[in-house]
Structure formats: C-alpha cells, structure tokens
Amino acid sequence: MSSDVFTHPVTVRYMEVDQQGVVFNSWYLAYFDDAFTAFLGAGGLPYQAMMDRGYDVQLVHNETTWRRGVRWGDDLRIQVTTARLGTTSFVLDFDARVGEESYVTASTTYVVIATDGTGKRSIPDFIRDVLGEPA
Amino acid sequence: MSSDVFTHPVTVRYMEVDQQGVVFNSWYLAYFDDAFTAFLGAGGLPYQAMMDRGYDVQLVHNETTWRRGVRWGDDLRIQVTTARLGTTSFVLDFDARVGEESYVTASTTYVVIATDGTGKRSIPDFIRDVLGEPA
Amino acid sequence: MSSDVFTHPVTVRYMEVDQQGVVFNSWYLAYFDDAFTAFLGAGGLPYQAMMDRGYDVQLVHNETTWRRGVRWGDDLRIQVTTARLGTTSFVLDFDARVGEESYVTASTTYVVIATDGTGKRSIPDFIRDVLGEPA
Amino acid sequence: MSSDVFTHPVTVRYMEVDQQGVVFNSWYLAYFDDAFTAFLGAGGLPYQAMMDRGYDVQLVHNETTWRRGVRWGDDLRIQVTTARLGTTSFVLDFDARVGEESYVTASTTYVVIATDGTGKRSIPDFIRDVLGEPA
C-alpha cells in the first residue's frame, strides 16, 4: 500500500486480551469504529460536525477475517480506505497491521441517515469529499 | 446472611476473563451496576420508571476488595444490601459470591439527582421504600 | 424456524449500550461467542471438555448484518444453527432476536485446531455429533 | 502537582461512553490498569520483564471517586503517583484529568506475588526503585 493510506494507531488495553493471550475477536470492531472516526477527522470532518449538519451513519454490515492474533504490547495500526461509494451507503476497508504484516482485515458498510430520525439520505458532498474516490 | 438477601446471578462472558484466567477487575463494577438495577426492579421500581418520575442516580464513590478471582463458568451471584441512607445519597453493599464463598465485595455511594439537570435531590419516599432499612 | 432451534438468552449489560441508546455493534460478537459455547454445552460438550480432549477452535471469519438496534432491557435471544461442515472448519449461523423479530444476524467460520499448537485438525466425530447436520 | 508527575494519555473509545453521554464508571479501572503498566514501563520496568524475574502483582483493593464525567473526545490524562510502600504491598494514586481539572481519582492497593503460584513476596529492590518514594 502507498504511504499515504490513512493509518490509526491503537493502544491495546490489557483487559482486551483473553485467556488465549490474544485480543478477543469483538474488540477489533471497536478499533475499526475508532479508526473510522479518526479517518473522518483526519479528512477535516469531526464526527460531531457531521452530526451538527444533520447527518449520521449507521453500521449495517461487517465482514472480518482474522489471520493472526494481536498480543498486548503489539504496535497495532489500522489502515482505512474507501472501498465503495453508493447513493446512500459506502464501504470502508480496514487492515489491522502489526509492523508490515496484516493480522485482521475487515470491510464495513455504512448507511447515511438523518439525525432527525427520518431515515436514509443521499451521501452529501461534504461527506463524499472526505471519503474520496474508492481505491 | 439471611436467605432473603437480594441476589443477582451473573453470566460471566468469555471475553471478561483475562490472560491470568480470571475476570478482569473492572468488570465487577459492571456487574454491580446490573445488580443495582435488578435490585431496584425486584423492589418494584424499574429503572426507567424511576427516571420517568424525574429521578436518576449518580455513582460518586466505590470501594472494591478482591479476595479471589472468578473464573469462566463459575456460578457467580451478587448479593445486594442497603448499607446507609442519607438525605440525598445512599450506600449499597455488594458481595460477589461463588457458592458459599465471598470472592469480591464492594460498597458504592449513589447520589440522587433530578433528570432535568438541576442536580441533587432528597431521596423521595418511593425510592426509600425500595432501598428499605439499612442492614 | 422450528421450535427446537438452540436458543441462548442474553442479558444486555447497561454498559453495552452506547450514546445512541442501542447496544454497540461489537458486543454482538461477544454474545455470539457465548451462544456458541452454550450451544456446545447444550449438545453435551462443555468447552473445557473439548479442550481436555486436545481440541480447540479458532474464529477465522465473521459476517454480521445489523437490522435494528437492541435496547437495554430487551429480551434478547440468540438462535444458533449449524450452517456448514467442512473437513477442518465449520460455519454457525446466529440470529439475535427480540420476540419474533430478527434484529441482527451473523455467520461465523471456525477452524478446529489442536491445543498443543500444532495447527488445524480434521473435525473429530465427537465434535461433529454436537454440531449435527447443517440446516 | 509538580510537572514531573507521570502522566498517561488515554484515548476514550466510543463504545466506552454510555447512554448518559459519559464514560461508564467501570472503564476507569481499565484505564488505571493501563496507566499502572505504563508507569512501570516509564520507570524502566516493562511488565513482562517483571514477570520474567518471577514477580507479578495482584490488585486487592480500589477506591474510586467520580466527580465529573469524561466525554468522548476529551483529552484524558491519568497521573500516577506512589502513595504508600509496605513490605509486600504498595498503593498507587491515580488522578484522571481533562485539562487542569481532576475528574476521577482513585487509589489502588497491589500485592506483590511470585509468578510460580507460591503467594506473596516482599517487594524486591528493582520494583521499589521504580515505585520511588511515596509522595
């Protein structure tokens, strides 16, 4: 991957490691969530600012593949890339890496919704700008 | 303790067990929180009903003592008793037991507040009734 | 689904509910994990017994679809069915329901491994017996 | 406090914030745990190195006082100081701060144990050196 891929560092908490000595599977989704927020923020769109403009996102689908377990103290970094852009939904790819190696990858589908509870919305330009062109 | 002490069963999740093979310390506070809600509910006051009447509680202090680690699969039960009743605050004691043995004990101080953000309130009678007389 | 589908009840912890008032996405994977263990146990194979016989499982893939958010106090039940049986891996389907409605569904792929660190194993008969025929 | 107090930055995860919009109480204990490990590490004693020398610690008591709730995005920093040094146990104080303000404070008692399961040990000099003189 090119060096300009957005990367979010994660500090694994001791409590996130299970009896088998590796990060328990569900925590990766929490990491991806934080990485997504950081990705928006790095693109100039703090989450709160998105909501202030009347938009929020809803996670509707996730696929995760675990190849290797992250251990406490590992230098975990999550790469985030835009994989697909639809009318009301988009897909982000996540790659959880330790050093040069990919440990866990995931793909998450988000739907853009209105904050007033009226449901789906077309992705507005100011969000499209942050997501960029799919890789 | 008498047999009529309120007791809340806890199903330990696999993810709550750490590398040392015992429940990580912080989860007990989550268990106590659930036990507190169940305690109110068993006394006829569902948490939501308390809030609908304009009252909520805020946790301000907790003291926990760990004697022995709970393991995955252990039949964990938490006893809840009212330890102290003040004007605006009250203290509950928690005893996390496996079988007849006390593994972890705690004491938590709660302050009664208004749900409208105006701060502390005297504990109303309908909450006092549920808490009962301190042991 | 037929009435004999294995069903695992989940008590949602207050802390598992996020700012949006619904269970945060990652907790479902923790629920599925517990449901899987309960599924084995109900079939006569406690997790520890499986490990004592030299076998463990590794989660390698998960796909989850969120349709509706579970709230605190909801009567959540997770149905578990065997979806696929391979030589060294198997797939379980999970359906997280509140009442008659399906809120979140998932499909998880597990690989059977040896507990001595020597890697993948063919699924032994005593595990196949518990998993049963794919639906 | 003097400027040389050890300080551990915490990135609050979105999932750690509850329905009330503040970090749920139990997460602070997870933060303190990480802060403790970082405190040892900053003093030249990585946790694993301590264990490799045959020593571990066990958390036996914690007292936490919540004054104000931390929100998602807050710049949370935890100060760690040695409060008491006994023969086999020691006490650390934690101060969770946002900016100049103290939000949550805690005091935790740890007992030094042998990694071989033989119980309590006198605190060895190499650990005393890291803990330093009580404030």
XYZ file of C-alpha atoms in Angstrom:
540
model
C 0.000 0.000 0.000
C 1.123 3.509 -0.683
C 2.448 5.515 2.193
C -0.446 7.925 2.165
C -3.036 5.449 3.351
C -4.752 6.746 6.463
C -3.450 4.863 9.493
C -4.878 4.863 13.014
C -2.693 3.646 15.906
C -4.421 1.542 18.578
C -3.273 1.034 22.135
C -4.497 -2.417 23.108
C -5.814 -2.459 26.678
C -4.712 -5.317 28.910
C -8.348 -6.227 29.505
C -8.900 -6.738 25.782
C -6.619 -9.762 25.759
C -8.334 -13.045 26.558
C -7.254 -16.333 28.119
C -5.610 -17.387 24.872
C -3.253 -14.417 25.129
C -4.626 -12.574 22.115
C -7.085 -9.724 21.636
C -10.614 -11.140 21.833
C -12.350 -11.015 18.437
C -15.042 -8.444 19.208
C -12.601 -5.695 20.164
C -11.498 -5.315 16.565
C -14.910 -3.887 15.726
C -14.415 -1.295 18.456
C -10.998 -0.494 16.982
C -12.477 -0.146 13.484
C -15.113 2.199 14.839
C -12.489 4.448 16.354
C -10.414 4.223 13.170
C -13.436 5.314 11.132
C -13.972 8.360 13.338
C -10.286 9.238 13.134
C -10.426 8.796 9.358
C -13.251 11.332 9.098
C -11.476 13.685 11.482
C -8.221 13.481 9.528
C -10.223 14.392 6.419
C -11.437 17.527 8.136
C -14.791 16.250 9.341
C -15.026 15.713 13.093
C -17.901 13.325 13.870
C -19.728 15.948 15.878
C -19.519 18.413 12.991
C -21.136 15.824 10.702
C -23.972 15.406 13.167
C -24.309 19.144 13.627
C -25.018 19.319 9.909
C -27.826 16.801 10.326
C -26.118 13.608 9.215
C -25.113 10.444 10.995
C -24.112 6.969 9.821
C -25.395 3.569 10.725
C -23.352 0.425 10.539
C -25.335 -2.206 8.650
C -22.836 -4.879 7.669
C -19.368 -6.026 8.604
C -17.142 -8.819 7.404
C -13.996 -9.543 9.358
C -11.234 -12.050 8.708
C -8.785 -12.958 11.455
C -5.416 -14.261 10.279
C -3.325 -13.830 13.362
C -3.891 -12.709 16.934
C -2.658 -9.362 18.213
C -0.937 -9.502 21.581
C -0.719 -6.993 24.395
C 2.071 -4.543 23.662
C 1.970 -5.106 19.904
C 2.243 -1.931 17.866
C -1.158 -2.157 16.205
C -2.075 0.192 13.380
C -5.249 0.210 11.361
C -5.298 1.332 7.750
C -8.558 2.724 6.444
C -9.516 3.027 2.781
C -12.738 3.806 0.972
C -13.793 0.702 -0.958
C -17.162 1.671 -2.410
C -19.417 4.704 -2.663
C -23.133 4.264 -3.344
C -26.046 6.657 -3.245
C -26.883 6.321 0.431
C -24.234 3.874 1.596
C -20.473 3.431 1.457
C -17.986 0.720 2.314
C -14.698 1.145 4.143
C -11.899 -1.415 4.263
C -9.849 -1.847 7.406
C -6.487 -3.532 7.685
C -5.181 -4.123 11.216
C -1.429 -4.467 10.954
C 1.496 -5.092 13.246
C 4.624 -3.907 11.501
C 4.356 -4.899 7.842
C 2.030 -7.794 8.477
C -1.720 -7.803 8.066
C -3.326 -9.549 11.061
C -7.025 -8.788 10.691
C -8.936 -7.291 7.778
C -12.494 -6.087 7.598
C -14.993 -4.402 5.368
C -17.837 -2.357 6.823
C -20.939 -0.961 5.129
C -22.377 2.273 6.480
C -25.657 3.920 5.599
C -26.001 7.687 5.830
C -29.038 8.757 7.831
C -30.589 11.989 9.009
C -30.110 12.860 12.665
C -33.784 13.787 12.945
C -34.886 10.174 12.681
C -36.286 10.420 9.157
C -34.034 7.689 7.801
C -31.639 7.285 4.870
C -30.140 10.194 2.993
C -28.101 10.542 -0.164
C -24.476 10.995 0.814
C -23.907 14.751 0.799
C -20.902 16.229 -0.969
C -19.135 17.253 2.225
C -19.053 13.603 3.288
C -18.133 12.381 -0.225
C -15.208 14.781 -0.192
C -13.822 13.196 2.950
C -14.364 9.615 1.770
C -12.623 10.345 -1.532
C -12.543 8.096 -4.568
C -12.759 4.349 -3.873
C -9.346 2.714 -4.126
C -26.605 -13.519 55.775
C -30.270 -14.321 55.869
C -31.773 -16.168 52.960
C -33.869 -13.221 51.870
C -30.934 -11.083 50.746
C -31.460 -9.929 47.179
C -29.224 -11.952 44.872
C -28.422 -11.254 41.230
C -26.979 -14.056 39.082
C -24.241 -13.068 36.624
C -23.252 -14.924 33.487
C -19.560 -14.197 33.019
C -18.737 -13.635 29.367
C -15.665 -15.370 27.958
C -14.238 -12.007 26.925
C -14.327 -10.772 30.519
C -11.649 -13.250 31.539
C -8.095 -12.013 31.125
C -4.739 -13.635 30.455
C -4.478 -14.691 34.097
C -7.608 -16.796 33.678
C -9.783 -14.716 35.984
C -12.363 -11.983 35.427
C -10.531 -8.682 34.892
C -11.056 -6.303 37.840
C -13.109 -3.628 36.105
C -15.921 -5.978 35.070
C -17.072 -6.298 38.655
C -18.225 -2.683 38.550
C -20.321 -3.506 35.509
C -21.767 -6.496 37.375
C -22.564 -4.327 40.417
C -24.298 -1.837 38.174
C -26.534 -4.517 36.735
C -27.133 -5.935 40.226
C -28.212 -2.475 41.428
C -30.735 -2.144 38.602
C -32.054 -5.641 39.269
C -32.288 -4.785 42.976
C -34.472 -1.772 42.217
C -36.547 -3.790 39.766
C -37.085 -6.604 42.275
C -38.287 -3.956 44.721
C -40.906 -2.838 42.229
C -39.042 0.076 40.711
C -37.812 -0.484 37.164
C -35.027 1.970 36.378
C -36.999 3.576 33.589
C -39.963 4.147 35.934
C -37.637 5.973 38.345
C -36.443 8.216 35.538
C -39.981 8.776 34.282
C -40.745 10.207 37.713
C -37.868 12.667 37.326
C -35.150 10.940 39.317
C -31.864 9.357 38.430
C -28.797 8.326 40.428
C -25.156 9.127 40.003
C -22.353 6.919 41.172
C -19.886 9.025 43.171
C -17.758 6.545 45.097
C -16.871 2.897 45.058
C -14.620 0.722 47.172
C -13.933 -2.792 45.992
C -11.930 -5.560 47.623
C -10.841 -8.566 45.596
C -10.171 -11.747 47.568
C -10.285 -14.366 44.900
C -10.681 -14.422 41.138
C -13.856 -15.588 39.459
C -13.322 -17.950 36.539
C -15.283 -18.522 33.379
C -18.141 -20.895 34.075
C -18.256 -20.095 37.806
C -21.759 -19.711 39.174
C -21.436 -16.090 40.217
C -24.143 -14.441 42.320
C -24.139 -10.946 43.681
C -25.886 -10.094 46.924
C -27.086 -6.525 47.329
C -27.924 -4.852 50.624
C -28.638 -1.269 51.630
C -25.828 -0.118 53.907
C -26.634 3.533 54.537
C -29.380 6.035 53.750
C -28.643 9.751 53.833
C -30.620 12.771 52.740
C -29.522 12.849 49.126
C -27.247 9.824 48.966
C -27.267 6.146 49.845
C -24.765 3.329 50.014
C -25.230 -0.214 48.747
C -23.043 -3.171 49.656
C -22.292 -5.830 47.080
C -20.995 -9.312 47.749
C -19.933 -11.317 44.690
C -20.089 -14.979 45.686
C -19.407 -18.329 44.120
C -21.253 -20.936 46.126
C -20.912 -20.045 49.801
C -17.693 -18.130 49.354
C -17.301 -14.384 49.069
C -14.881 -13.556 46.255
C -15.240 -9.800 45.806
C -17.024 -7.237 47.975
C -17.816 -3.622 47.281
C -19.565 -0.604 48.638
C -20.955 2.041 46.316
C -22.268 5.520 47.103
C -25.001 6.915 44.887
C -26.390 10.440 44.843
C -29.981 11.030 43.799
C -30.312 13.672 41.103
C -33.070 15.224 39.051
C -33.315 14.101 35.444
C -33.749 17.720 34.323
C -30.134 18.547 35.103
C -30.841 20.641 38.199
C -28.679 18.497 40.463
C -29.098 16.678 43.786
C -32.467 15.825 45.285
C -33.612 14.488 48.636
C -34.310 10.793 48.239
C -38.051 10.562 47.615
C -40.168 8.081 49.570
C -40.797 5.830 46.586
C -37.059 5.228 46.309
C -36.601 4.921 50.093
C -39.284 2.256 50.119
C -37.336 0.150 47.653
C -33.991 0.613 49.406
C -35.501 -0.359 52.762
C -33.837 -0.021 56.146
C -30.032 -0.274 56.176
C -28.904 -3.692 57.372
C -37.570 -21.682 12.302
C -38.644 -24.833 14.062
C -39.142 -24.661 17.787
C -36.193 -26.902 18.520
C -33.559 -24.437 17.359
C -30.994 -23.893 20.098
C -31.604 -20.528 21.741
C -29.311 -18.662 24.100
C -30.750 -15.850 26.249
C -28.549 -12.758 26.684
C -28.769 -10.240 29.487
C -27.625 -6.963 27.970
C -25.435 -5.027 30.392
C -26.138 -1.323 30.815
C -22.563 -0.553 29.797
C -23.048 -2.279 26.447
C -25.500 0.383 25.339
C -23.936 3.389 23.646
C -24.808 7.054 23.293
C -27.349 6.232 20.582
C -29.297 4.140 23.079
C -28.623 0.799 21.401
C -26.149 -1.999 22.003
C -22.819 -1.036 20.417
C -22.045 -3.184 17.375
C -19.030 -5.081 18.724
C -20.903 -6.603 21.675
C -22.864 -8.863 19.362
C -19.685 -10.783 18.627
C -19.239 -11.318 22.362
C -22.842 -12.535 22.566
C -22.307 -14.917 19.641
C -19.228 -16.286 21.331
C -21.166 -17.060 24.484
C -24.011 -18.501 22.408
C -21.544 -20.806 20.640
C -20.203 -22.105 23.944
C -23.719 -22.609 25.273
C -24.608 -24.411 22.023
C -21.740 -26.872 22.526
C -22.639 -27.296 26.177
C -26.290 -27.971 25.406
C -25.103 -30.643 22.978
C -23.208 -32.350 25.760
C -19.774 -30.883 25.095
C -18.605 -28.332 27.660
C -15.857 -26.179 26.151
C -13.339 -27.347 28.711
C -14.097 -30.993 27.915
C -13.362 -30.296 24.256
C -10.019 -28.773 25.196
C -9.233 -31.619 27.586
C -9.533 -33.929 24.603
C -6.939 -31.846 22.757
C -9.148 -29.724 20.534
C -9.922 -26.034 20.385
C -11.483 -23.775 17.756
C -10.298 -20.574 16.189
C -12.590 -17.934 14.803
C -11.386 -17.025 11.311
C -14.278 -15.172 9.691
C -17.456 -13.419 10.680
C -20.150 -11.630 8.742
C -22.724 -9.671 10.693
C -25.762 -7.748 9.471
C -27.463 -5.237 11.764
C -31.131 -4.557 11.000
C -32.296 -2.990 14.202
C -30.713 -1.946 17.479
C -31.264 -3.876 20.689
C -32.042 -1.708 23.710
C -31.308 -2.152 27.371
C -33.971 -4.345 28.924
C -34.905 -6.026 25.647
C -35.454 -9.760 25.925
C -32.627 -10.800 23.613
C -32.290 -14.397 22.483
C -29.765 -15.817 20.090
C -30.596 -18.788 17.894
C -27.669 -20.940 16.798
C -27.699 -23.331 13.859
C -25.003 -25.259 12.046
C -24.759 -23.900 8.512
C -21.833 -25.786 7.038
C -19.472 -28.606 7.963
C -16.127 -28.947 6.217
C -13.091 -31.089 6.880
C -11.346 -28.799 9.340
C -13.796 -25.922 9.556
C -17.466 -25.308 10.189
C -19.877 -22.395 9.961
C -22.513 -21.439 12.503
C -25.387 -19.042 11.877
C -26.573 -16.738 14.614
C -29.882 -14.919 14.764
C -30.243 -12.337 17.534
C -33.956 -11.884 18.121
C -36.209 -9.836 20.328
C -39.563 -11.549 20.461
C -40.369 -12.834 16.969
C -38.207 -10.266 15.203
C -34.710 -10.793 13.898
C -32.526 -7.806 14.828
C -29.005 -8.946 13.998
C -27.803 -11.996 12.067
C -24.339 -13.389 11.663
C -22.373 -16.225 10.235
C -19.095 -17.313 11.772
C -16.445 -19.666 10.444
C -14.420 -21.671 12.952
C -11.358 -23.802 12.326
C -10.658 -26.777 14.552
C -7.112 -26.772 15.926
C -5.050 -28.894 18.265
C -4.470 -27.476 21.736
C -0.781 -28.382 21.517
C -0.107 -25.667 18.954
C 0.338 -27.985 16.001
C -2.401 -26.334 13.976
C -5.507 -27.463 12.096
C -7.205 -30.779 12.681
C -9.982 -32.701 10.935
C -13.151 -32.207 12.925
C -13.373 -35.268 15.192
C -16.622 -37.222 15.438
C -17.380 -36.106 18.978
C -17.496 -32.504 17.763
C -19.407 -33.417 14.568
C -22.012 -35.122 16.715
C -22.650 -31.929 18.633
C -22.750 -29.719 15.550
C -25.233 -32.041 13.845
C -26.285 -31.899 10.203
C -26.222 -28.455 8.562
C -29.701 -26.964 8.360
C 1.273 18.769 41.348
C 4.755 19.167 40.045
C 5.280 18.883 36.334
C 7.256 15.670 36.641
C 4.335 13.548 37.739
C 3.995 10.546 35.461
C 1.079 11.078 33.098
C -0.575 8.506 30.853
C -2.771 9.708 27.966
C -5.967 7.735 27.323
C -7.900 7.580 24.080
C -11.510 7.034 25.090
C -13.234 4.575 22.765
C -16.694 5.480 21.505
C -18.065 2.271 22.970
C -16.908 3.257 26.442
C -19.416 6.092 26.564
C -22.849 5.129 27.869
C -26.395 6.365 27.311
C -25.769 9.308 29.631
C -23.043 10.554 27.298
C -20.166 9.942 29.694
C -17.603 7.172 30.127
C -19.229 4.322 32.054
C -17.761 4.002 35.560
C -16.019 0.641 35.174
C -13.795 1.746 32.299
C -11.755 3.949 34.624
C -10.378 0.833 36.286
C -9.250 -0.391 32.891
C -7.611 2.982 32.275
C -5.857 2.869 35.674
C -4.578 -0.599 34.866
C -3.030 0.607 31.646
C -1.658 3.679 33.421
C -0.016 1.446 36.018
C 1.679 -0.629 33.340
C 2.842 2.499 31.542
C 4.126 3.880 34.861
C 6.271 0.785 35.395
C 7.454 0.897 31.800
C 8.403 4.563 32.031
C 10.427 3.666 35.121
C 12.386 1.133 33.118
C 10.426 -1.965 34.075
C 8.275 -3.402 31.316
C 5.582 -5.633 32.835
C 6.891 -8.690 31.032
C 10.390 -8.072 32.415
C 8.964 -8.011 35.943
C 7.271 -11.340 35.333
C 10.375 -12.791 33.734
C 12.137 -12.100 37.028
C 9.475 -14.105 38.857
C 7.247 -11.339 40.167
C 3.712 -10.265 39.429
C 1.205 -8.044 41.226
C -2.349 -8.640 42.297
C -4.920 -5.928 42.693
C -6.583 -6.331 46.083
C -8.345 -3.035 46.761
C -9.516 0.019 44.884
C -11.286 3.185 45.905
C -12.550 5.465 43.180
C -14.290 8.821 43.414
C -16.131 10.230 40.401
C -16.521 13.998 40.329
C -17.324 14.627 36.734
C -17.933 12.537 33.657
C -15.414 12.286 30.843
C -16.893 12.616 27.365
C -15.888 11.138 24.051
C -13.149 13.254 22.518
C -11.995 14.686 25.840
C -8.232 14.850 26.212
C -7.964 12.473 29.166
C -4.692 12.082 31.020
C -4.029 9.986 34.076
C -1.433 10.978 36.631
C 0.136 8.187 38.642
C 1.941 8.612 41.956
C 3.191 6.185 44.584
C 1.196 6.755 47.759
C 2.430 4.033 50.088
C 5.080 1.325 50.171
C 4.695 -1.627 52.543
C 6.562 -4.886 52.867
C 4.571 -6.897 50.370
C 2.074 -4.324 49.147
C 2.014 -0.815 47.741
C -0.575 1.817 46.941
C -0.753 3.964 43.820
C -2.867 7.080 43.429
C -4.495 7.868 40.105
C -5.858 11.224 39.005
C -7.835 11.232 35.765
C -7.738 14.760 34.425
C -9.075 16.702 31.484
C -7.001 19.803 31.099
C -6.271 21.165 34.561
C -9.341 19.633 36.139
C -9.472 16.434 38.137
C -12.474 14.356 37.049
C -11.925 10.993 38.715
C -9.446 9.969 41.399
C -8.572 6.546 42.683
C -6.268 4.689 44.992
C -5.310 1.089 44.310
C -3.557 -1.418 46.551
C -1.393 -4.058 44.890
C 0.228 -7.090 46.471
C 3.452 -8.451 45.058
C 3.282 -12.176 44.363
C 5.532 -14.837 42.914
C 4.734 -15.973 39.394
C 5.168 -19.615 40.459
C 1.951 -19.548 42.479
C 3.621 -19.576 45.898
C 1.945 -16.361 47.006
C 3.082 -13.024 48.491
C 6.633 -11.763 48.293
C 8.500 -8.854 49.841
C 8.754 -6.115 47.272
C 12.175 -6.591 45.662
C 14.502 -3.629 45.220
C 14.145 -3.498 41.456
C 10.429 -2.859 41.887
C 10.949 -0.430 44.800
C 13.311 1.547 42.614
C 10.620 2.051 40.006
C 7.904 2.936 42.502
C 10.144 5.505 44.183
C 9.477 7.273 47.456
C 5.817 7.812 48.350
C 4.711 11.380 47.646
